[in-house]
Coordinates of C-alpha atoms in Angstrom, one line a residue:
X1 CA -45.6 -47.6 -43.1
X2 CA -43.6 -44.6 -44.5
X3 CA -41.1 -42.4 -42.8
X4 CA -42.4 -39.1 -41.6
X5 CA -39.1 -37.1 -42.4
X6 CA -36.4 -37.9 -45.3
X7 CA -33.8 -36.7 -42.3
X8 CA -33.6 -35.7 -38.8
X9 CA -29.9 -34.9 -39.4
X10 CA -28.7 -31.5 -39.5
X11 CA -24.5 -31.2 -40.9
X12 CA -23.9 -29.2 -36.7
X13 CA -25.6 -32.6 -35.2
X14 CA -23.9 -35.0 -37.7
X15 CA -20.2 -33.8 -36.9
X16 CA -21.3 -34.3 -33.2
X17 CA -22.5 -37.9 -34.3
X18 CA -19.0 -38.3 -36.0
X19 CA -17.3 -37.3 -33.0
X20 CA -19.2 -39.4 -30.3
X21 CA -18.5 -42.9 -32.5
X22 CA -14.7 -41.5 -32.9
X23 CA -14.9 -41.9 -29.1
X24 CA -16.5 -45.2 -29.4
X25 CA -13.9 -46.8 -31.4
X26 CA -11.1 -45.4 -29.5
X27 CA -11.8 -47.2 -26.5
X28 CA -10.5 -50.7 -27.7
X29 CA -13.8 -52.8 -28.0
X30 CA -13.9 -54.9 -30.8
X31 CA -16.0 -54.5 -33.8
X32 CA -18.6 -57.2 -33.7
X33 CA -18.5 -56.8 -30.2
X34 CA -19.8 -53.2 -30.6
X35 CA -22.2 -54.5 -33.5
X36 CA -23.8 -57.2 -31.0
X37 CA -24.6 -54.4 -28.8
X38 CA -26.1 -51.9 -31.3
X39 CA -28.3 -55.3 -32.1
X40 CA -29.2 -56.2 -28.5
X41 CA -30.7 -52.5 -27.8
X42 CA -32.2 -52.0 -31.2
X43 CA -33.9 -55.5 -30.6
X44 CA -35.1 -54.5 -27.2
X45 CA -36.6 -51.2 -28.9
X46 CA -38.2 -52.4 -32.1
X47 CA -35.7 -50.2 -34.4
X48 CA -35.5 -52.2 -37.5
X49 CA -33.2 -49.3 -38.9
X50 CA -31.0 -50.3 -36.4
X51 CA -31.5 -53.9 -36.6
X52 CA -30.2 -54.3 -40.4
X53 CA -27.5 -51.8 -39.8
X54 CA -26.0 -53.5 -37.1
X55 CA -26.2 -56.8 -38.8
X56 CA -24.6 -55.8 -41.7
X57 CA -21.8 -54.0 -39.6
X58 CA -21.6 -57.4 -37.9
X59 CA -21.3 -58.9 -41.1
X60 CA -18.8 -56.7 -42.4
X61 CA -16.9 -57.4 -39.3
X62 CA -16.5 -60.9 -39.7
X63 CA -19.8 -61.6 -37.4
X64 CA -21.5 -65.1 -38.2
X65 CA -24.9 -65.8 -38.9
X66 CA -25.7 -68.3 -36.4
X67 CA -24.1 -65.8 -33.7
X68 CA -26.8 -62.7 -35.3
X69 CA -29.7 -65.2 -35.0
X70 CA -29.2 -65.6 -31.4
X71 CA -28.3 -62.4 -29.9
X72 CA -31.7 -62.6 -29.0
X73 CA -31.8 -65.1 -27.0
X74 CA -28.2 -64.9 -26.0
X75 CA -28.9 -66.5 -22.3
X76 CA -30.0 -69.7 -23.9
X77 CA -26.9 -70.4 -26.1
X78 CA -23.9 -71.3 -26.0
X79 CA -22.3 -68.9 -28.9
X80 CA -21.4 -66.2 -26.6
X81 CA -17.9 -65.6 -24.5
X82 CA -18.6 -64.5 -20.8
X83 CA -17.0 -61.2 -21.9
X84 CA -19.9 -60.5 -24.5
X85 CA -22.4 -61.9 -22.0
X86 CA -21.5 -59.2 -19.7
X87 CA -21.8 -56.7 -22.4
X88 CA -25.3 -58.0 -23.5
X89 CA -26.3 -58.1 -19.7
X90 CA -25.1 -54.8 -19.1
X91 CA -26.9 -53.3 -22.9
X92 CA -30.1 -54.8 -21.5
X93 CA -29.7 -53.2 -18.2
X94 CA -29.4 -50.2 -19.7
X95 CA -32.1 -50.2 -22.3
X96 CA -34.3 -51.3 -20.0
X97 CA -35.3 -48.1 -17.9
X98 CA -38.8 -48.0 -18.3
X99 CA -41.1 -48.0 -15.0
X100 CA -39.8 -49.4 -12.4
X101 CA -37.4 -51.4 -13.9
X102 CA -33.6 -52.0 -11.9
X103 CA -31.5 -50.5 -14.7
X104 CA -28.3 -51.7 -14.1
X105 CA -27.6 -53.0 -11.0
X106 CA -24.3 -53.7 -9.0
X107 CA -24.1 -57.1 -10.1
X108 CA -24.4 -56.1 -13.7
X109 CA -21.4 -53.5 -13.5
X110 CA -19.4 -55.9 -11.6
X111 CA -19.3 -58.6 -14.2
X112 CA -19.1 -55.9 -16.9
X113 CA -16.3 -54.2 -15.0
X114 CA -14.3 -58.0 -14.3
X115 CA -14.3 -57.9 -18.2
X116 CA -13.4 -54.3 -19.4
X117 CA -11.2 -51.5 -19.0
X118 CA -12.4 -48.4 -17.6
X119 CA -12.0 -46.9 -21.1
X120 CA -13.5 -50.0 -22.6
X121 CA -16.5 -49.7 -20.2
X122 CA -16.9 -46.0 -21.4
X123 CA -17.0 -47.2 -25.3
X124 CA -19.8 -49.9 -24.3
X125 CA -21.8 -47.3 -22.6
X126 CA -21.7 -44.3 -24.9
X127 CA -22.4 -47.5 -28.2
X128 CA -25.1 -48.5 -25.7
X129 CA -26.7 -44.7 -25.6
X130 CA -26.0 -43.7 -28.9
X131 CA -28.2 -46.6 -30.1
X132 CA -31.2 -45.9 -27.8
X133 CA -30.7 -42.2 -29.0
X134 CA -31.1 -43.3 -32.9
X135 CA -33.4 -45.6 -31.8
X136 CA -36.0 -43.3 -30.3
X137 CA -35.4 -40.9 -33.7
X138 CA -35.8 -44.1 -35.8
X139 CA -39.5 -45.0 -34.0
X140 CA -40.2 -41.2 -33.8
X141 CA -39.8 -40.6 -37.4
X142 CA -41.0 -44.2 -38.8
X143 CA -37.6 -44.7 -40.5
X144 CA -37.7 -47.7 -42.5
X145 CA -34.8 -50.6 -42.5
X146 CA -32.8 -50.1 -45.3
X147 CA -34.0 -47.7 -47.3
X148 CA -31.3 -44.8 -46.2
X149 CA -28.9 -46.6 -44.2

């Protein structure tokens, strides 16, 4: 498979970029925490782009391997704090808005919101929608993992 563009980028819509994860890392979530999330969604979407940069961000964060090889399957292990549970829960929810499905539901901002700020909730969901947002450009434009990240 090759990519269909060398860049959907333009220097007006990579400032914005720049300025939207600014935002992000202003609102006091950690690092790997924001990594796991960018991995969750990506997962969920089939964005291998996204899937090697966010485990090497992780990586570079001080993220460990066996914690990266389970994100996937986060319910069933026990590597995960009940803080980054309810971030996972709450990624899913969000990624998950196809046909008919709940989005996220009360119960899934309540546990997310009995773990983070307000501010902290905003980072979460703005990482959680900038990844779907490179994720559909990703599969739109078959870019592959690794090759310009």
């Amino acid at each position: 498979m090759e990519a269909r563009m060398k860049s959907a980028m333009n220097p007006d819509l990579t400032t914005a970029i720049q300025h939207l994860y600014k935002a992000i890392h202003a609102g006091g979530v950690d690092q790997r925490l924001l990594s796991l999330i960018h991995l969750r969604a990506s997962q969920i979407n089939g964005c291998s782009p996204c899937v090697f940069a966010s485990i090497d961000a992780a990586k570079k964060a001080g993220e460990t391997d066996e914690r990266l090889h389970n994100v996937v399957a986060w319910r069933e292990t026990p590597f995960f704090t009940e803080e980054e549970r309810a971030a996972l829960e709450l990624t899913e929810a969000a990624t998950r808005i196809q046909d008919g499905a709940p989005g996220v539901t009360d119960e899934v901002w309540d546990s997310a919101a009995d773990h983070f700020s307000e501010e902290q909730l905003g980072a979460i969901i703005l990482e959680i929608a900038m990844t779907n947002f490179f994720n559909r450009i990703n599969r739109t434009i078959r870019e592959q993992a690794g090759k310009t990240w």
